[in-house]
């Protein structure tokens, strides 16, 4: 055993690739980041160059290793990544056969519609916890095998490998020695039986994916393999791989049943730890693996809001009511809550859970002659809170015990007015940690656990430090009236059909 205690965490996201070096107290020593090129071959299609992702990961890792005194002090690597994005590569050459197909890509939509029409939805949902959708990896693999010349034959003779971004990076980091994924990433492919934590033979058949292409499914935390010594001038063990939202849950100390975290970025992702209970959602939420340790899976229920930060971007870029996002805080604070009754439904791209109305489009309601820009800014922030409350109510309707506190992170969590409003609208206290980079922190903590530097997963709870806690201050009657007004606004938006 060496006395190396630093953890190198890789955060491969949709728009950038980052590496952060953490010390043993989980303080960041160095960070590097490279942007990632977005490729839009057609409307609704989104791709990344998997080779560019790998080169960027290598460069940012080398950068932070160099800036922190070399690899001697580095105990382990943890990887967190954009989920569902799919790479198929040639095992012999190590080259991808095509660009990676990104989670946002809709090219599998028709195939998913066919599967639903053929009655496969309940079966897929009960095994994978997911609603058949082109977001997930399965139809992306099918598309690649059906559309890249020679791919299907090569796959059937065992020459090709598929993986989500974690698998791809692990394969490259280990010099092509290890083809594995972790259960959180595997749970987003729509090919995993999440009850057993194993690839499902019927689903592989349904999506026509040869089993030999699939990575081995492993614990989220544990020895995945050593980096090729030539890459960093020595070997480093990869000891964690975890999907980004699950990583954020761990980074928020969410390792006990009932802990809930909400990440407010461009969109918003809410995950609640449901322990060993694999809650089947009756309201189209997703059941997913929170993490797998020693072969045992902890589950989460997940809901998302398509438009959170985008509402603020809309105020800045389309309406020009604010010059930058942080201005929204002072403007909202300056409004009078008893008079400001504007409702903003930011359904720019439809409404997600619990409405699932893809055709709905946004609206601003309740305008009067004295409505000010600040009233509209306030309404946009309030909408994020109302939608969070909608998700929390949906969790409860699915049988999850109401949470005691909501832990938040992401770019919008910097807005203190929003934090108070969230507490008021949801009726539960809201907490923000000191370290809001919870996604990358989660990967670092899981890597430390995999290296034996943490005694147990429960130890991540004590790494969590509170920056702010707000208590709900709104009376029940006022809260009920605001919720009713939101509900009415959503109803009006849904009954309106643009020409
Ligand atoms: P992502 O990871 O999705 O790129 P971030 O977590 O960086 O997003 O959050 C950025 C989003 O948060 C942007 O949409 C921005 O408009 C919004 N945002 C940033 N700061 C604030 C703020 N102080 N108040 C409200 N919204 C904010």
XYZ file of C-alpha atoms and ligand atoms in Angstrom:
526
model
C 0.000 0.000 0.000
C 1.411 3.363 -0.992
C 0.603 6.566 0.873
C -0.954 8.115 -2.204
C -4.202 9.837 -1.171
C -5.176 12.068 -4.062
C -8.095 11.296 -6.311
C -8.252 12.250 -9.965
C -11.877 12.715 -11.031
C -12.900 12.900 -14.680
C -16.223 14.611 -15.459
C -17.083 13.935 -19.078
C -20.184 16.059 -19.706
C -22.319 16.921 -22.709
C -20.568 20.223 -23.384
C -17.148 19.766 -21.788
C -14.554 17.320 -20.486
C -13.006 18.126 -17.114
C -10.437 16.695 -14.730
C -10.160 17.688 -11.076
C -7.529 16.603 -8.572
C -8.834 16.199 -5.008
C -6.754 15.882 -1.850
C -7.660 13.494 0.965
C -10.009 16.080 2.487
C -11.856 16.345 -0.815
C -10.510 19.827 -1.491
C -9.864 20.662 -5.145
C -6.143 21.098 -5.870
C -6.366 21.686 -9.613
C -8.918 21.611 -12.414
C -8.754 21.678 -16.202
C -11.501 21.752 -18.784
C -11.896 21.501 -22.558
C -15.084 22.268 -24.487
C -16.667 19.507 -26.553
C -17.749 20.031 -30.143
C -21.451 19.408 -30.790
C -22.222 17.798 -34.134
C -25.732 18.220 -35.577
C -25.924 16.160 -38.795
C -29.694 16.764 -39.132
C -32.637 18.115 -37.211
C -32.983 16.099 -34.007
C -29.626 14.330 -34.378
C -26.735 15.082 -32.000
C -23.298 13.469 -32.140
C -19.901 13.747 -30.448
C -16.532 12.658 -31.777
C -15.561 9.861 -29.362
C -11.890 10.200 -30.309
C -12.058 13.921 -29.417
C -13.594 12.995 -26.046
C -10.757 10.579 -25.361
C -8.019 13.025 -26.401
C -9.606 15.769 -24.285
C -9.833 13.460 -21.260
C -6.199 12.492 -21.668
C -5.100 16.116 -21.970
C -7.024 17.447 -18.941
C -5.861 14.476 -16.814
C -2.243 15.048 -17.806
C -2.688 18.753 -17.072
C -3.906 18.341 -13.498
C -1.418 15.536 -12.760
C 1.437 17.780 -13.889
C 0.171 20.763 -11.922
C -0.079 18.774 -8.689
C 3.370 17.241 -8.699
C 3.051 14.077 -10.783
C 1.328 10.732 -10.359
C 3.122 9.607 -7.204
C 0.461 11.032 -4.919
C -2.485 9.851 -7.040
C -4.320 6.932 -5.430
C -7.146 6.387 -7.897
C -9.286 7.664 -10.749
C -13.058 8.138 -10.632
C -15.102 8.739 -13.780
C -18.492 10.426 -14.028
C -20.085 11.033 -17.378
C -23.001 12.167 -19.512
C -25.332 9.189 -19.457
C -26.838 7.149 -22.331
C -24.489 8.553 -25.013
C -23.295 5.544 -26.994
C -20.048 4.567 -28.694
C -19.440 1.454 -30.838
C -15.806 0.663 -31.550
C -13.648 -1.961 -33.203
C -11.930 -4.138 -30.604
C -8.994 -4.728 -32.951
C -8.158 -1.175 -33.971
C -9.641 0.608 -30.934
C -11.334 3.039 -33.339
C -14.998 4.059 -33.095
C -16.986 2.923 -36.148
C -18.997 6.173 -36.100
C -19.442 9.323 -34.017
C -20.947 8.768 -30.573
C -24.723 9.213 -30.587
C -25.615 11.664 -27.824
C -28.440 11.175 -25.306
C -30.405 14.111 -26.803
C -30.431 12.472 -30.245
C -33.959 11.576 -31.418
C -33.169 9.253 -34.337
C -34.483 6.235 -32.413
C -37.900 7.873 -31.817
C -39.749 5.971 -34.554
C -38.368 2.653 -33.328
C -39.546 3.478 -29.799
C -43.006 4.420 -31.115
C -43.163 1.039 -32.912
C -42.197 -0.773 -29.724
C -44.916 1.042 -27.796
C -47.460 0.255 -30.519
C -46.428 -3.405 -30.391
C -47.150 -3.463 -26.654
C -43.567 -3.653 -25.376
C -43.793 -0.678 -23.026
C -44.886 -2.509 -19.831
C -42.259 -5.232 -20.307
C -39.471 -2.737 -20.938
C -40.556 -0.603 -17.998
C -40.756 -3.482 -15.539
C -37.283 -4.759 -16.445
C -35.358 -1.543 -17.051
C -37.313 1.035 -15.025
C -37.351 3.228 -18.158
C -40.036 4.416 -20.543
C -39.160 3.377 -24.144
C -37.460 6.481 -25.504
C -34.683 7.334 -27.906
C -32.757 9.040 -25.062
C -31.580 5.663 -23.847
C -28.720 3.746 -25.480
C -30.539 0.725 -26.941
C -31.897 2.251 -30.148
C -28.602 4.070 -30.672
C -26.738 0.753 -30.831
C -29.402 -0.699 -33.144
C -29.107 2.316 -35.436
C -25.313 2.042 -35.611
C -25.426 -1.673 -36.437
C -28.119 -1.144 -39.087
C -26.567 1.923 -40.714
C -22.785 1.689 -40.602
C -21.698 -0.517 -43.535
C -20.439 -3.908 -42.363
C -21.193 -3.176 -38.709
C -23.772 -5.893 -38.126
C -21.549 -8.658 -39.559
C -18.590 -7.384 -37.525
C -20.736 -7.270 -34.373
C -22.023 -10.805 -34.934
C -18.484 -12.138 -35.216
C -17.454 -10.460 -31.949
C -15.287 -7.751 -33.507
C -17.194 -4.757 -32.089
C -17.734 -3.407 -28.603
C -20.366 -0.979 -27.394
C -20.304 1.195 -24.356
C -21.504 4.383 -22.756
C -18.838 7.081 -22.278
C -17.548 5.528 -19.020
C -16.816 2.228 -20.832
C -15.186 4.002 -23.744
C -12.867 6.006 -21.454
C -12.047 2.921 -19.355
C -11.181 0.938 -22.485
C -8.875 3.691 -23.704
C -7.346 4.328 -20.265
C -6.531 0.630 -19.811
C -5.000 0.365 -23.284
C -7.885 -1.790 -24.535
C -7.602 -4.302 -21.689
C -10.886 -3.722 -19.861
C -14.362 -3.546 -21.381
C -16.665 -2.824 -18.450
C -19.315 -0.428 -17.205
C -20.947 0.191 -13.851
C -24.550 -0.561 -12.942
C -25.642 3.118 -12.940
C -24.513 3.673 -16.496
C -25.802 0.259 -17.586
C -29.215 1.118 -16.098
C -29.597 3.894 -18.708
C -29.110 1.669 -21.746
C -32.635 0.110 -21.706
C -30.894 -3.284 -22.001
C -30.261 -3.949 -18.309
C -32.545 -5.914 -16.014
C -32.132 -3.534 -13.081
C -33.518 -6.093 -10.631
C -30.693 -8.530 -11.398
C -28.060 -6.003 -12.502
C -27.443 -8.066 -15.651
C -28.001 -7.645 -19.390
C -31.385 -9.010 -20.359
C -31.313 -11.623 -23.136
C -34.840 -10.740 -24.364
C -34.051 -7.038 -24.604
C -30.761 -7.714 -26.397
C -32.822 -9.798 -28.872
C -35.518 -7.132 -29.186
C -32.948 -4.451 -30.029
C -30.855 -6.951 -32.039
C -27.689 -6.290 -30.032
C -25.267 -9.262 -29.887
C -24.357 -10.028 -26.269
C -20.640 -10.172 -27.148
C -20.705 -6.396 -27.764
C -21.796 -5.569 -24.241
C -19.415 -4.473 -21.491
C -19.220 -6.394 -18.244
C -21.490 -4.787 -15.609
C -19.689 -4.100 -12.338
C -20.078 -2.354 -8.997
C -20.011 1.452 -9.138
C -17.043 1.490 -6.809
C -14.232 -1.071 -6.986
C -11.198 -2.001 -9.085
C -12.014 -1.466 -12.773
C -8.469 -1.681 -14.132
C -5.113 0.073 -14.258
C -4.261 2.814 -16.710
C -1.752 1.943 -19.401
C 1.627 2.986 -17.915
C 2.537 4.884 -21.079
C -0.303 7.392 -20.633
C 0.690 9.090 -17.373
C 4.184 7.704 -16.765
C 2.900 4.988 -14.415
C -0.228 3.035 -13.592
C -3.247 4.430 -11.746
C -6.200 2.272 -10.731
C -9.665 3.315 -11.877
C -11.883 2.639 -8.844
C -15.218 4.267 -9.688
C -17.481 4.879 -12.657
C -20.881 6.503 -12.208
C -23.496 8.326 -14.297
C -23.584 12.093 -13.685
C -26.935 12.399 -11.871
C -26.237 9.411 -9.640
C -22.823 10.887 -8.897
C -24.473 14.170 -7.860
C -26.743 12.227 -5.487
C -23.661 10.718 -3.814
C -21.919 14.126 -3.852
C -24.941 15.445 -1.943
C -24.419 12.753 0.681
C -27.541 10.976 -0.641
C -26.698 7.490 0.577
C -29.714 6.932 2.816
C -33.238 6.097 1.737
C -35.353 9.241 1.401
C -32.546 11.681 0.600
C -33.473 13.795 -2.392
C -31.321 16.061 -4.554
C -32.243 18.475 -7.271
C -29.706 19.816 -9.771
C -30.656 23.122 -11.422
C -28.723 23.696 -14.614
C -30.058 24.068 -18.140
C -32.712 21.537 -17.150
C -33.321 20.093 -13.710
C -32.852 16.524 -12.510
C -34.395 15.315 -9.274
C -33.333 11.975 -7.775
C -34.550 10.380 -4.574
C -32.723 7.471 -2.976
C -35.256 4.649 -2.518
C -32.829 2.204 -0.885
C -33.321 -1.428 -1.848
C -36.810 -0.622 -3.161
C -37.093 -0.657 -6.894
C -40.185 1.575 -7.088
C -42.092 1.009 -10.315
C -43.440 4.401 -11.341
C -47.088 4.703 -12.325
C -46.513 8.296 -13.418
C -43.725 7.898 -15.939
C -40.870 8.699 -13.619
C -37.742 6.607 -14.143
C -36.549 3.892 -11.806
C -32.795 3.738 -11.914
C -29.749 2.325 -10.116
C -28.328 4.904 -7.650
C -25.192 2.793 -7.132
C -24.119 -0.828 -6.821
C -21.703 -1.895 -4.078
C -20.612 -5.471 -3.337
C -23.181 -6.694 -5.843
C -26.089 -5.010 -4.020
C -28.021 -2.282 -5.772
C -29.460 0.861 -4.216
C -32.184 2.410 -6.357
C -33.428 5.895 -7.094
C -36.518 7.383 -8.648
C -35.740 10.133 -11.125
C -37.765 12.968 -12.583
C -36.654 15.786 -14.805
C -37.731 19.275 -15.767
C -36.764 20.113 -19.349
C -36.582 23.864 -18.845
C -35.041 25.373 -15.718
C -32.027 27.587 -16.542
C -33.385 27.930 -20.080
C -36.196 30.124 -18.663
C -33.521 32.520 -17.365
C -31.626 32.339 -20.659
C -34.891 33.197 -22.425
C -35.326 36.326 -20.274
C -31.757 37.342 -21.057
C -31.441 36.435 -24.747
C -34.991 36.622 -26.143
C -36.761 39.218 -23.995
C -33.600 41.064 -22.862
C -35.115 41.744 -19.447
C -31.819 40.929 -17.706
C -28.199 41.322 -18.781
C -26.994 38.235 -16.927
C -28.503 35.323 -15.012
C -27.474 36.510 -11.557
C -29.394 39.809 -12.009
C -32.585 37.781 -11.746
C -32.072 37.501 -7.987
C -32.175 41.233 -7.140
C -35.084 41.780 -9.537
C -37.185 39.027 -8.010
C -36.365 40.300 -4.532
C -37.599 43.783 -5.445
C -41.088 42.564 -6.382
C -43.999 42.472 -4.002
C -45.084 38.860 -3.519
C -48.590 39.861 -2.489
C -49.171 41.811 -5.690
C -47.062 39.955 -8.230
C -49.416 37.423 -9.754
C -47.844 36.738 -13.137
C -47.429 33.057 -14.051
C -44.786 31.945 -16.538
C -45.083 28.394 -17.906
C -41.732 27.764 -19.661
C -42.965 24.878 -21.799
C -40.604 25.839 -24.640
C -40.194 22.192 -25.628
C -43.339 20.742 -24.073
C -44.019 19.645 -20.511
C -42.356 16.664 -18.825
C -43.425 14.820 -15.670
C -46.151 14.629 -14.552
C -47.898 16.140 -17.620
C -45.982 14.527 -20.496
C -47.373 16.913 -23.046
C -44.832 17.213 -25.857
C -47.039 19.572 -27.866
C -47.631 22.176 -25.159
C -45.849 25.494 -25.662
C -45.049 28.211 -23.132
C -47.031 31.218 -21.971
C -46.926 34.208 -19.653
C -50.289 34.744 -17.963
C -51.846 37.327 -15.675
C -50.431 40.457 -17.314
C -51.797 43.820 -16.195
C -50.959 47.437 -17.115
C -48.524 47.635 -14.214
C -46.729 44.307 -14.824
C -43.015 45.061 -14.682
C -40.006 43.214 -16.129
C -39.242 42.187 -12.536
C -42.649 40.513 -12.211
C -41.871 38.392 -15.267
C -38.390 37.530 -13.984
C -39.926 36.526 -10.670
C -42.503 34.375 -12.447
C -39.743 32.535 -14.366
C -37.936 31.658 -11.140
C -41.200 30.687 -9.483
C -41.975 28.341 -12.377
C -38.854 26.314 -11.581
C -40.118 25.983 -8.005
C -43.646 24.999 -9.054
C -42.279 22.358 -11.410
C -40.058 21.000 -8.638
C -43.139 20.753 -6.446
C -44.987 18.927 -9.245
C -42.171 16.360 -9.327
C -42.123 15.953 -5.540
C -45.886 15.359 -5.563
C -45.421 12.772 -8.312
C -42.802 10.936 -6.240
C -45.271 10.834 -3.375
C -48.069 9.580 -5.639
C -45.711 6.773 -6.673
C -45.492 5.724 -3.025
C -42.271 7.386 -1.871
C -42.449 8.882 1.627
C -42.435 12.707 1.438
C -38.845 13.973 1.810
C -37.817 15.959 4.880
C -35.439 18.280 3.087
C -34.460 19.106 -0.495
C -30.731 19.339 -1.275
C -29.946 21.486 -4.277
C -26.994 22.241 -6.555
C -26.240 23.417 -10.115
C -25.805 26.947 -11.533
C -29.245 28.244 -10.481
C -28.706 27.150 -6.867
C -26.478 30.235 -6.461
C -29.678 32.320 -6.432
C -30.622 32.792 -2.755
C -34.076 34.172 -3.607
C -34.799 31.000 -5.578
C -33.669 28.875 -2.624
C -36.196 30.597 -0.312
C -38.924 30.383 -2.938
C -38.240 26.658 -3.372
C -38.739 26.128 0.356
C -41.960 28.186 0.305
C -43.443 26.469 -2.742
C -42.465 22.897 -1.824
C -43.214 23.371 1.867
C -39.980 21.660 2.907
C -36.603 23.048 4.003
C -34.013 23.479 1.248
C -30.279 22.989 1.755
C -27.330 24.032 -0.373
C -23.874 22.543 0.236
C -20.583 24.443 0.343
C -19.305 22.279 -2.506
C -21.885 22.694 -5.275
C -19.774 20.701 -7.767
C -21.557 17.626 -6.505
C -21.258 15.589 -9.716
C -17.496 15.482 -9.779
C -17.315 15.243 -5.979
C -19.498 12.116 -6.074
C -17.095 10.403 -8.479
C -14.128 11.360 -6.302
C -15.842 10.025 -3.160
C -16.786 6.757 -4.875
C -13.207 6.371 -6.156
C -11.880 6.960 -2.628
C -14.318 4.313 -1.381
C -13.162 1.890 -4.080
C -9.570 2.450 -3.009
C -10.336 1.782 0.660
C -9.712 5.425 1.599
C -13.271 5.656 2.978
C -14.494 3.037 5.437
C -17.994 2.764 3.919
C -20.431 4.554 1.624
C -22.034 6.102 4.729
C -18.803 8.080 5.227
C -19.783 10.340 2.302
C -22.478 11.835 4.550
C -19.857 13.379 6.797
C -18.051 14.892 3.798
C -21.180 16.994 3.107
C -20.999 20.578 4.431
C -23.956 22.937 4.562
C -23.704 26.420 3.147
C -27.332 27.510 3.459
C -30.599 26.142 4.827
C -33.916 27.863 4.330
C -37.178 27.004 6.048
C -40.581 27.408 4.403
C -42.138 30.696 5.522
C -45.355 30.702 3.549
C -48.626 30.021 5.349
C -50.594 26.957 4.147
C -53.450 29.026 2.686
C -51.106 31.248 0.676
C -49.156 28.205 -0.521
C -52.330 26.410 -1.595
C -53.488 29.498 -3.463
C -50.193 29.830 -5.347
C -50.176 26.126 -6.248
C -53.758 26.388 -7.483
C -52.835 29.357 -9.644
C -49.884 27.451 -11.149
C -52.115 24.465 -11.799
C -54.634 26.703 -13.544
C -51.886 28.284 -15.680
C -50.630 24.846 -16.757
C -54.189 23.819 -17.608
C -54.627 26.890 -19.816
C -51.317 26.254 -21.554
C -52.314 22.664 -22.231
C -55.692 23.600 -23.635
C -54.070 26.053 -26.043
C -52.825 24.599 -29.295
C -50.600 26.840 -31.399
C -51.654 26.846 -35.062
P -25.341 23.157 -17.151
O -24.469 22.265 -16.307
O -26.658 22.553 -17.538
O -24.638 23.801 -18.306
P -25.127 25.044 -14.924
O -25.268 24.179 -13.733
O -23.803 25.645 -15.250
O -25.782 24.374 -16.209
O -26.189 26.236 -14.746
C -26.339 27.229 -15.712
C -27.782 27.692 -15.771
O -28.127 28.331 -14.560
C -27.994 28.678 -16.893
O -29.163 28.343 -17.593
C -28.169 30.029 -16.184
O -29.117 30.824 -16.857
C -28.668 29.620 -14.809
N -28.153 30.499 -13.737
C -26.861 30.723 -13.405
N -26.772 31.587 -12.367
C -28.040 31.906 -12.015
C -28.629 32.748 -11.008
N -27.872 33.414 -10.135
N -29.972 32.815 -10.979
C -30.740 32.140 -11.834
N -30.255 31.346 -12.795
C -28.923 31.212 -12.891
